[in-house]
Short mmCIF file of C-alpha atoms in Angstrom, two decimals:
data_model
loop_
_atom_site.label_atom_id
_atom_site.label_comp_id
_atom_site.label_asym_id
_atom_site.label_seq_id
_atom_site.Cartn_x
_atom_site.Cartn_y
_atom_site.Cartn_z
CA UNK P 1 70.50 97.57 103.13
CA UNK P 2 72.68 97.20 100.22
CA UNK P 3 74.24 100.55 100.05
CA UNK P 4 74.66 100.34 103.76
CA UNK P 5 76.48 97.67 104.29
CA UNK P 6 78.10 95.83 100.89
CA UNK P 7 77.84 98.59 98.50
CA UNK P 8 81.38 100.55 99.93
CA UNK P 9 82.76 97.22 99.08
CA UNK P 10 81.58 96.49 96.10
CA UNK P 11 81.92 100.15 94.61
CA UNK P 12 85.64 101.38 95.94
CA UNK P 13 89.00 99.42 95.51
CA UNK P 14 90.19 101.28 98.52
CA UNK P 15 87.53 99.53 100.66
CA UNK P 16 88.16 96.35 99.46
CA UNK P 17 91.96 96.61 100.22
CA UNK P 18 90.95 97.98 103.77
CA UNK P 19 88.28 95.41 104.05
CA UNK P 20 90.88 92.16 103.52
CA UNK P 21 93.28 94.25 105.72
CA UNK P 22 90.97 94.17 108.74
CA UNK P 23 90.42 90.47 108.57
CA UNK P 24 93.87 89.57 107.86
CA UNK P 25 94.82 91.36 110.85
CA UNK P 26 91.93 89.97 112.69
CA UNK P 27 92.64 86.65 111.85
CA UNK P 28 96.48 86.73 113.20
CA UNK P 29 96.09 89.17 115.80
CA UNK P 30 93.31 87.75 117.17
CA UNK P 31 94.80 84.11 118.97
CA UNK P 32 98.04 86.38 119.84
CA UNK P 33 96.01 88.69 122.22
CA UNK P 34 94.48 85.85 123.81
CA UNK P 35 98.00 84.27 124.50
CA UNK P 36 99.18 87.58 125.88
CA UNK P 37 95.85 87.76 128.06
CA UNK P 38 96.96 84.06 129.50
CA UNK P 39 100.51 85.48 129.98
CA UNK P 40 99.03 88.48 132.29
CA UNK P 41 100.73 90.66 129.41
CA UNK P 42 98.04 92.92 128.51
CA UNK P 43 99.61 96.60 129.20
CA UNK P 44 102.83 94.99 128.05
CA UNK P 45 101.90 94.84 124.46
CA UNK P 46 100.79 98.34 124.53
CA UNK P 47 104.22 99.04 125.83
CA UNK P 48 105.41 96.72 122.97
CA UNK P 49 103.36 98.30 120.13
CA UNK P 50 105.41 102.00 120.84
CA UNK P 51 108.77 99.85 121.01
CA UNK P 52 107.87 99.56 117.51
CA UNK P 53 107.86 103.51 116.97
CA UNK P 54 111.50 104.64 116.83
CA UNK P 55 112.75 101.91 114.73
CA UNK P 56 110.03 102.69 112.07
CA UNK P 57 111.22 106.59 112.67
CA UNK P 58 114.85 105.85 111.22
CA UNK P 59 113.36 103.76 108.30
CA UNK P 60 111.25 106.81 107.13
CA UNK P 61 113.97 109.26 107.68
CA UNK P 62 116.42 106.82 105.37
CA UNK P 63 113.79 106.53 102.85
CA UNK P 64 110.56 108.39 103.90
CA UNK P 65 107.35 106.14 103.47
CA UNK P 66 109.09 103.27 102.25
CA UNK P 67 107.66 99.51 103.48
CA UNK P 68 110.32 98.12 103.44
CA UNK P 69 112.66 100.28 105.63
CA UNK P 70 109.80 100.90 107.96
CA UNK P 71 108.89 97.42 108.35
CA UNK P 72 112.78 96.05 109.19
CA UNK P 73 113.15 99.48 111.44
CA UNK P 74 110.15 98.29 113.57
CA UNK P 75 111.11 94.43 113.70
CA UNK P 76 114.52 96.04 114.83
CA UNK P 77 113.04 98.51 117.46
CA UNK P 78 110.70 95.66 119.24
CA UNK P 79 112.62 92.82 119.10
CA UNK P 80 115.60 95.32 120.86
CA UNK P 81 112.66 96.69 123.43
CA UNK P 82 111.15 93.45 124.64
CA UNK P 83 114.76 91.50 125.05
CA UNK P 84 116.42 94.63 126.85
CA UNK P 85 113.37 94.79 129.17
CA UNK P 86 113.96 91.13 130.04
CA UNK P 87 117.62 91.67 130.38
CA UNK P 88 117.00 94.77 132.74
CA UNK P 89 114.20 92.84 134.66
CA UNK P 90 116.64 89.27 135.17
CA UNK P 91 119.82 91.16 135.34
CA UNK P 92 118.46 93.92 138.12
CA UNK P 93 115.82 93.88 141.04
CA UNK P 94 113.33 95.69 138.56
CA UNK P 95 110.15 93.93 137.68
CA UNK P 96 109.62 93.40 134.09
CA UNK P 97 106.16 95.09 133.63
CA UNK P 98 108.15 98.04 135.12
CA UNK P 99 111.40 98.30 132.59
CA UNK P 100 108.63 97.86 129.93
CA UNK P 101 107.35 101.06 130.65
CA UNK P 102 110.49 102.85 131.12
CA UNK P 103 111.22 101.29 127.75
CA UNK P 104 108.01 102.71 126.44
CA UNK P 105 108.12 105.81 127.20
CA UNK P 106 111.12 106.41 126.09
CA UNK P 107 110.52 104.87 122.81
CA UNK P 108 107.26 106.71 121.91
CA UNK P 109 109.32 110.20 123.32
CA UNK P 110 112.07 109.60 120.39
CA UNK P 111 109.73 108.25 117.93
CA UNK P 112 108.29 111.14 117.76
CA UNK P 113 111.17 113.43 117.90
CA UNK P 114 112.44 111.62 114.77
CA UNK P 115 109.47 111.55 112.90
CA UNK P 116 109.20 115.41 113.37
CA UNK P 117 112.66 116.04 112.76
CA UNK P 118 111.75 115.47 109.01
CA UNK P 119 108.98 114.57 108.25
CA UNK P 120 105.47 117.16 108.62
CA UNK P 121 102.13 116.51 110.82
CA UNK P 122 100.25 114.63 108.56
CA UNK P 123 103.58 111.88 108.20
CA UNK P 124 103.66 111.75 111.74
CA UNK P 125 100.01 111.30 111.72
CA UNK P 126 100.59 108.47 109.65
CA UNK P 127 103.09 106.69 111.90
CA UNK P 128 101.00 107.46 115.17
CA UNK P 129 97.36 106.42 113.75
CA UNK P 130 98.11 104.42 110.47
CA UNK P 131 96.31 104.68 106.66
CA UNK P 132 94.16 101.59 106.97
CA UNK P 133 91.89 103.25 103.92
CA UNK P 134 95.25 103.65 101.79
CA UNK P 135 96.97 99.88 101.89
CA UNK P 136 98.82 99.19 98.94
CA UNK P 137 99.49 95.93 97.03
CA UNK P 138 102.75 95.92 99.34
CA UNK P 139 101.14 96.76 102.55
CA UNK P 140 98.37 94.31 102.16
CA UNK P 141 101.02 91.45 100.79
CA UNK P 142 102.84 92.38 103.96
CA UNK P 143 99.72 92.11 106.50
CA UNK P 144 98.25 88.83 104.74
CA UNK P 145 101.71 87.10 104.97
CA UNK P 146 102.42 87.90 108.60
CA UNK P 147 99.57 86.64 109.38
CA UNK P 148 99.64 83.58 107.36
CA UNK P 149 102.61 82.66 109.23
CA UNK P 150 101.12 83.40 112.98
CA UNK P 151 98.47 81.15 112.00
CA UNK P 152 101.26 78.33 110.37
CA UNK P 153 103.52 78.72 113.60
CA UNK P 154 100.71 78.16 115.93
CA UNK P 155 99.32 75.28 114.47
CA UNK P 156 102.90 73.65 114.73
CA UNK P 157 103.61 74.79 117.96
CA UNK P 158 100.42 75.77 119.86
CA UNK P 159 101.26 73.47 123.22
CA UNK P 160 104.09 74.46 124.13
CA UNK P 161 103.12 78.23 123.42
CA UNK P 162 100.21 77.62 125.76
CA UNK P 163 102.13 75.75 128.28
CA UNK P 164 104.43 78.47 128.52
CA UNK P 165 102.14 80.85 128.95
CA UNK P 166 99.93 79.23 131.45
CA UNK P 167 102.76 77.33 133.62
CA UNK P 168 106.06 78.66 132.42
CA UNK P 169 107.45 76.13 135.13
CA UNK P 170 106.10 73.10 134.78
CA UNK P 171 107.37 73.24 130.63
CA UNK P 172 110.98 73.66 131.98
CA UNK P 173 110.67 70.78 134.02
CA UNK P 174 109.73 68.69 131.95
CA UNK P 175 111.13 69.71 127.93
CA UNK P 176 113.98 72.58 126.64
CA UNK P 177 110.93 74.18 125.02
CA UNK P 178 110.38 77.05 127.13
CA UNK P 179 112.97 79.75 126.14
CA UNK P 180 112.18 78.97 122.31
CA UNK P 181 108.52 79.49 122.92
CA UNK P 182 109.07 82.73 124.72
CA UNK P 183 111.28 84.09 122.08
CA UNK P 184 108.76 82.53 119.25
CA UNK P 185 105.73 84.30 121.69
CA UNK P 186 107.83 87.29 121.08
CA UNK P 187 108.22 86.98 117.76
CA UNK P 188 104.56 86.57 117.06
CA UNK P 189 103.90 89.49 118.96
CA UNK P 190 106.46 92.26 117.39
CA UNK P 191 105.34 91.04 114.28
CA UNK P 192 102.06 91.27 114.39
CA UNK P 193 102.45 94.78 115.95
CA UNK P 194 104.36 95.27 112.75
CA UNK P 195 101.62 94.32 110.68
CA UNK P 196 99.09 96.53 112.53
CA UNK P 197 101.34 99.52 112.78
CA UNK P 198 101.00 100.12 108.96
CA UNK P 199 97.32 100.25 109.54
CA UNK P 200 96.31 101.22 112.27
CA UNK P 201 99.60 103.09 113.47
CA UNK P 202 101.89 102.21 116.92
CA UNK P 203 99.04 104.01 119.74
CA UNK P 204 96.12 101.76 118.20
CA UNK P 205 97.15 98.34 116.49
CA UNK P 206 97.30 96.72 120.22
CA UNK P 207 93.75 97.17 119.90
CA UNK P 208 93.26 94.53 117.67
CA UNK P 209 94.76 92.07 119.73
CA UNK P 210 93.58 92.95 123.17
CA UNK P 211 89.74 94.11 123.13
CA UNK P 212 88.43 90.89 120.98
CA UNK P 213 90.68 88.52 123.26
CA UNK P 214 89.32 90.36 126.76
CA UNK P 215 85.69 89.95 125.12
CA UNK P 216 85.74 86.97 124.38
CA UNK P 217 87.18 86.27 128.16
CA UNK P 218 83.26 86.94 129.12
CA UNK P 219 81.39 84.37 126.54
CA UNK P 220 83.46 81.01 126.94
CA UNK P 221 86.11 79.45 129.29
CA UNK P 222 87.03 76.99 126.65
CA UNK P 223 90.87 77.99 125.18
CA UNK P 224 90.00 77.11 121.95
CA UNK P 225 86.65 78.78 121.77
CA UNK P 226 88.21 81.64 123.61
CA UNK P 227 90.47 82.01 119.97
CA UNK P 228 87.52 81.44 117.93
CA UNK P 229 85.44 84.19 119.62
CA UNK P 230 88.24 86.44 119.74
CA UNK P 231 88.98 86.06 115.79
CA UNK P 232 85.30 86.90 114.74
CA UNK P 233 85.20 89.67 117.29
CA UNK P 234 88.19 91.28 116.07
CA UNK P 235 87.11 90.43 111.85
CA UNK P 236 83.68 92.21 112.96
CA UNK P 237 85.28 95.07 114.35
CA UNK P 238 87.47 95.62 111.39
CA UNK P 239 84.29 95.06 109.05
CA UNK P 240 82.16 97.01 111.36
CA UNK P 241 84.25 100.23 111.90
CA UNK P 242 85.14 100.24 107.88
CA UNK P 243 81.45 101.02 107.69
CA UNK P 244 81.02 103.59 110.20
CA UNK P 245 83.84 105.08 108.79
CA UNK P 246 82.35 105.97 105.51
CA UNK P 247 78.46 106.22 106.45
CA UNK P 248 80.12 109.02 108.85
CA UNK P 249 83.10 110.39 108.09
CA UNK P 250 85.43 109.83 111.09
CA UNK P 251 88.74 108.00 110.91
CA UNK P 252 88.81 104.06 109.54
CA UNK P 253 91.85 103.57 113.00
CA UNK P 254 89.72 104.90 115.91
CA UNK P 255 86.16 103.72 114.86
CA UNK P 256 87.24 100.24 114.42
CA UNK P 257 88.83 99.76 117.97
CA UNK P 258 85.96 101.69 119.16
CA UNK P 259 83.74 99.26 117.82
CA UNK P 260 86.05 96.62 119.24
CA UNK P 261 86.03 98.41 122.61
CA UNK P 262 81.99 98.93 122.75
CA UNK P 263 82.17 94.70 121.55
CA UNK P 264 84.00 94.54 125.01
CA UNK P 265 81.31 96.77 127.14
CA UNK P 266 78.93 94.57 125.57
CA UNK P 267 80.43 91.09 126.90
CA UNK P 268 81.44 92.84 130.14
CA UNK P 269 77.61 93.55 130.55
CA UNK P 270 76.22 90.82 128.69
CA UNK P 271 78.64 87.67 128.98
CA UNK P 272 77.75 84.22 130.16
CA UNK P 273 81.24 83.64 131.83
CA UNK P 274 81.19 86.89 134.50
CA UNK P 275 78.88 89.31 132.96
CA UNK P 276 77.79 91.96 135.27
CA UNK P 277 73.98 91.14 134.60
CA UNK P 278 74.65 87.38 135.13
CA UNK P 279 76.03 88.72 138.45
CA UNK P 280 73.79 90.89 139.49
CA UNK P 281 70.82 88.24 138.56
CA UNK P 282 69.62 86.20 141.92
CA UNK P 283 69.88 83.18 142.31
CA UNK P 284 68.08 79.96 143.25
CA UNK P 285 69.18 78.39 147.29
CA UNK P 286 70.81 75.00 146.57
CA UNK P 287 67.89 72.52 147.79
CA UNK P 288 69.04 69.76 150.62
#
């Protein structure tokens, strides 16, 4: 039991690093997916995630696999996506799930066009499907510290973040709050995406927000259970997919969300709040 399951921690620095990676991201990404799953937004932060992808393109061709560059190219790129969506969506007769996706596509299209205009398979590898078994000092600083400060700005501001994502309305009747918690949602959300991109690359660090949060939509109505749940789903995950990872051989990105996603066919089967088999199970005549 030991060498299955604590002694790839306790033997390899590389685990480790992965290891407090996973949970950081777990731990911030987690209570942003469920606000996105309040806001209806689900799809839309896939769309967001490959915003991030051409920004990060024109950091690594200025200076290759640098953090840094990357990290401001990508903040760049999805803060630029998800406002000129909006602007397309309040300034035209298009629907705002719809200019995300014409924003998405074409993002991911020249993403990738960059990437390959310099750099080889294996970088664009990197970009597309992240190194989550080869964080740095720099990378992990990064991932810890974003999500340090998701978890500082939603304690100070969690209300009004909820009100505007439950009853956008009713918050701009009754405060100014509303447009600064959209663009703070926002902000959460790119940055986060950030965080996970250097991972778990642009196509899979959505994951981490939005399977925990939709499984833990099966096991409690309750918001802030419904965080809670989603948190630990996503930190198992993480831990959970490390370890299949290097009992088996396959890549750290895909097993973890596909530990996250079979966490989700679980609940969808299994969960007290909707489950198919608390569906399916009959029930007892109300007695006069």
């Amino acid at each position: 039991m030991y060498d299955l399951l604590v002694g790839p921690f306790a033997e390899f620095d590389f685990m480790r690093r992965a290891l407090v990676g996973v949970l950081a991201l777990g731990v911030g990404a987690g209570p942003v997916g469920v606000l996105m799953m309040l806001r209806r937004m689900s799809l839309a932060g896939d769309a967001m995630a490959h915003a991030i992808l051409p920004g990060a393109a024109v950091g690594f061709l200025a200076a290759g696999l640098n953090l840094f560059a990357m990290t401001i190219g990508g903040l760049v790129a999805g803060f630029a996506v998800a406002l000129g969506a909006g602007a397309v969506a309040r300034a035209t007769q298009m629907k705002e799930d719809a200019a995300l996706a014409a924003f998405y596509l074409i993002s991911l299209a020249l993403g990738v066009l960059l990437v390959s205009l310099r750099g080889s398979n294996v970088d664009l590898l990197h970009v597309l499907f992240g190194t989550v078994l080869a964080l740095d000092d720099a990378t992990l600083l990064l991932i810890v510290s974003i999500s340090t400060l998701t978890l500082a700005v939603l304690a100070l501001l969690w209300r009004p973040l909820v009100l505007e994502s439950v009853d956008p309305g009713f918050l701009r009747s009754v405060s100014r709050a509303g447009a600064p918690s959209h663009l703070v949602f926002l902000a959460l959300v790119v940055t986060n995406l950030v965080g996970g991109f250097h991972a778990l690359g642009t196509l899979l660090a959505v994951g981490m927000m939005m399977l925990p949060a939709a499984a833990a939509r099966f096991w409690t109505r309750e918001l802030t259970a419904l965080v809670g749940v989603s948190v630990l789903v996503a930190c198992v995950s993480g831990v959970v997919g490390l370890l299949v990872s290097y009992h088996s051989g396959v890549p750290s990105g895909p097993a973890i969300i596909l530990v996250a996603g079979g966490a989700y066919a679980l609940s969808v089967l299994f969960g007290p709040v909707g489950g198919l088999l608390l569906r399916l199970m009959p029930r007892r005549h109300l007695e006069a």
